[in-house]
Amino acid sequence: MLHPLIYAALALIIASPAAAVTKVAVVPFDFHDAQQDGEMFPQHDPNDLQRLKLIADELRSLMEKDERYQVVDLSGKAQEIEAASPFYKCDGCEVPIAKEAGADVVVTGYVDKLSNALIQLQLVERNVATGELTKTMSASINGNTDELWLHGLKYLWRNRFSAEAQAK
């Protein structure tokens, strides 16, 4: 004979609706370095480009750890992603790519480096079914190190992105 607490736990599990998991596509982040404006052949700092990848990977990692999200694999979409980017200029051209990958939402990121002391990080989420913007947020990063870029991303995740998801 089962203990009454086990019956109660089973009843809660059966009665609780399964939490809906949002399938999310995170495309590579875009980058603009104002210090390179006007240059015939812009030479982006390789450290900045590595940081760009670092924060996009960190966002994917945070989402994978959060049971509300399932990150979809975009590795087979590299050519489409390359052809469509930069995403901050195309007004939703990332949506068909994410839709083909089976995502519910797509997240893009944009880093605008005004100087080594002032960097803006923006995250944008779109509904794949409608193309509609569902989240936009930005953070200022005051310095140009891996730790500061990650701090800006984690701030947005903790205080805006994840907080908005919990409020729903």
Coordinates of C-alpha atoms in Angstrom, one line a residue:
M1 CA 0.0 0.0 0.0
L2 CA 1.3 3.4 -1.0
H3 CA 1.8 6.2 1.5
P4 CA -0.8 9.0 1.4
L5 CA 1.9 11.6 0.6
I6 CA 2.8 9.6 -2.5
Y7 CA -0.8 9.7 -3.7
A8 CA -0.8 13.5 -3.1
A9 CA 2.4 14.0 -5.1
L10 CA 1.1 11.9 -7.9
A11 CA -2.2 13.9 -8.0
L12 CA -0.2 17.1 -8.2
I13 CA 1.9 15.8 -11.0
I14 CA -1.1 14.6 -13.0
A15 CA -3.2 17.8 -12.3
S16 CA -0.4 20.2 -13.2
P17 CA -0.4 21.2 -16.8
A18 CA 2.9 20.7 -18.5
A19 CA 4.8 23.9 -18.9
A20 CA 5.0 25.0 -22.5
V21 CA 8.6 25.1 -23.8
T22 CA 9.4 27.8 -26.2
K23 CA 11.7 26.8 -29.1
V24 CA 14.1 29.6 -29.7
A25 CA 16.6 30.3 -32.5
V26 CA 19.5 32.5 -31.5
V27 CA 21.2 33.9 -34.6
P28 CA 24.8 35.2 -34.6
F29 CA 24.9 38.7 -33.2
D30 CA 25.6 41.8 -35.4
F31 CA 28.4 44.3 -34.7
H32 CA 29.1 47.9 -35.5
D33 CA 32.3 49.7 -34.6
A34 CA 31.8 53.4 -34.9
Q35 CA 35.6 53.8 -34.7
Q36 CA 35.8 52.1 -38.1
D37 CA 33.2 54.4 -39.8
G38 CA 34.6 56.1 -42.9
E39 CA 37.4 53.5 -43.3
M40 CA 37.6 52.1 -46.8
F41 CA 38.5 48.7 -45.4
P42 CA 37.3 48.4 -41.8
Q43 CA 39.5 46.4 -39.6
H44 CA 37.5 45.0 -36.7
D45 CA 39.4 44.1 -33.6
P46 CA 39.5 40.3 -33.4
N47 CA 38.9 40.5 -29.7
D48 CA 35.6 42.3 -30.2
L49 CA 34.5 39.7 -32.8
Q50 CA 35.4 36.9 -30.3
R51 CA 33.4 38.7 -27.6
L52 CA 30.5 38.9 -29.9
K53 CA 30.5 35.1 -30.3
L54 CA 31.1 34.8 -26.5
I55 CA 27.9 36.7 -25.6
A56 CA 25.8 34.9 -28.2
D57 CA 27.0 31.6 -26.9
E58 CA 26.4 32.7 -23.3
L59 CA 22.8 33.6 -24.2
R60 CA 22.2 30.2 -25.8
S61 CA 23.7 28.6 -22.7
L62 CA 21.5 30.5 -20.3
M63 CA 18.5 29.5 -22.4
E64 CA 19.5 25.9 -22.5
K65 CA 19.7 25.9 -18.7
D66 CA 16.2 27.4 -18.4
E67 CA 13.4 24.9 -18.7
R68 CA 11.2 27.4 -20.4
Y69 CA 13.3 27.3 -23.5
Q70 CA 14.7 24.8 -26.0
V71 CA 17.4 26.2 -28.3
V72 CA 17.1 25.0 -31.9
D73 CA 20.1 24.0 -33.9
L74 CA 20.9 26.5 -36.7
S75 CA 24.2 24.9 -37.8
G76 CA 22.6 23.7 -41.1
K77 CA 21.4 27.3 -41.8
A78 CA 24.9 28.9 -42.0
Q79 CA 24.5 30.0 -45.7
E80 CA 21.1 31.5 -45.2
I81 CA 22.3 33.3 -42.1
E82 CA 25.3 34.7 -43.9
A83 CA 23.2 35.8 -46.8
A84 CA 20.6 37.5 -44.6
S85 CA 22.9 39.3 -42.1
P86 CA 23.3 41.9 -40.8
F87 CA 19.9 41.3 -39.1
Y88 CA 19.6 44.7 -37.5
K89 CA 19.2 46.2 -41.0
C90 CA 16.8 43.6 -42.5
D91 CA 13.6 44.1 -40.4
G92 CA 12.8 40.5 -39.8
C93 CA 14.7 38.5 -42.4
E94 CA 15.8 36.1 -39.7
V95 CA 12.2 34.9 -39.2
P96 CA 12.0 32.5 -42.2
I97 CA 15.3 31.0 -41.2
A98 CA 14.1 30.4 -37.7
K99 CA 10.8 29.1 -38.9
E100 CA 12.5 26.5 -41.1
A101 CA 14.5 25.4 -38.1
G102 CA 11.3 24.8 -36.1
A103 CA 11.6 27.7 -33.7
D104 CA 8.7 29.6 -32.1
V105 CA 10.8 32.8 -31.5
V106 CA 14.0 34.1 -32.9
V107 CA 16.5 36.3 -30.9
T108 CA 19.0 38.6 -32.5
G109 CA 21.6 40.7 -30.9
Y110 CA 23.4 43.9 -31.9
V111 CA 26.5 45.4 -30.4
D112 CA 27.2 49.0 -31.2
K113 CA 30.8 49.9 -30.1
L114 CA 30.9 53.7 -29.9
S115 CA 34.4 53.6 -28.2
N116 CA 36.3 51.3 -25.9
A117 CA 34.6 53.0 -23.0
L118 CA 31.0 52.9 -24.3
I119 CA 29.3 49.9 -25.9
Q120 CA 25.6 49.3 -26.4
L121 CA 24.1 45.8 -26.4
Q122 CA 20.7 45.2 -27.8
L123 CA 18.6 42.0 -27.8
V124 CA 15.5 41.6 -30.0
E125 CA 13.0 38.8 -30.0
R126 CA 10.4 38.1 -32.7
N127 CA 7.5 35.8 -32.9
V128 CA 8.3 33.4 -35.8
A129 CA 4.6 32.8 -36.7
T130 CA 3.8 36.5 -37.1
G131 CA 7.2 38.2 -37.5
E132 CA 6.1 40.6 -34.7
L133 CA 8.6 42.1 -32.2
T134 CA 7.9 40.6 -28.8
K135 CA 10.9 41.9 -26.8
T136 CA 13.4 44.6 -27.2
M137 CA 16.0 45.6 -24.7
S138 CA 19.4 47.2 -24.4
A139 CA 22.2 47.7 -21.9
S140 CA 25.2 50.0 -21.8
I141 CA 28.6 48.4 -21.3
N142 CA 31.2 50.8 -19.9
G143 CA 34.4 49.1 -20.9
N144 CA 35.7 46.6 -23.5
T145 CA 36.5 43.3 -21.7
D146 CA 35.0 39.8 -21.9
E147 CA 33.8 40.2 -18.3
L148 CA 32.0 43.5 -19.0
W149 CA 30.3 42.2 -22.2
L150 CA 29.2 39.1 -20.3
H151 CA 28.0 41.3 -17.4
G152 CA 25.8 43.3 -19.8
L153 CA 24.3 40.2 -21.4
K154 CA 23.7 38.6 -18.0
Y155 CA 22.1 41.8 -16.7
L156 CA 19.6 41.8 -19.7
W157 CA 18.9 38.1 -19.2
R158 CA 18.3 38.4 -15.4
N159 CA 16.5 41.7 -15.3
R160 CA 14.6 41.9 -18.7
F161 CA 14.6 38.8 -20.8
S162 CA 14.1 36.2 -18.1
A163 CA 12.0 38.5 -15.9
E164 CA 9.6 39.2 -18.7
A165 CA 9.2 35.5 -19.4
Q166 CA 8.4 34.8 -15.7
A167 CA 5.8 37.5 -15.6
K168 CA 3.8 35.8 -18.4

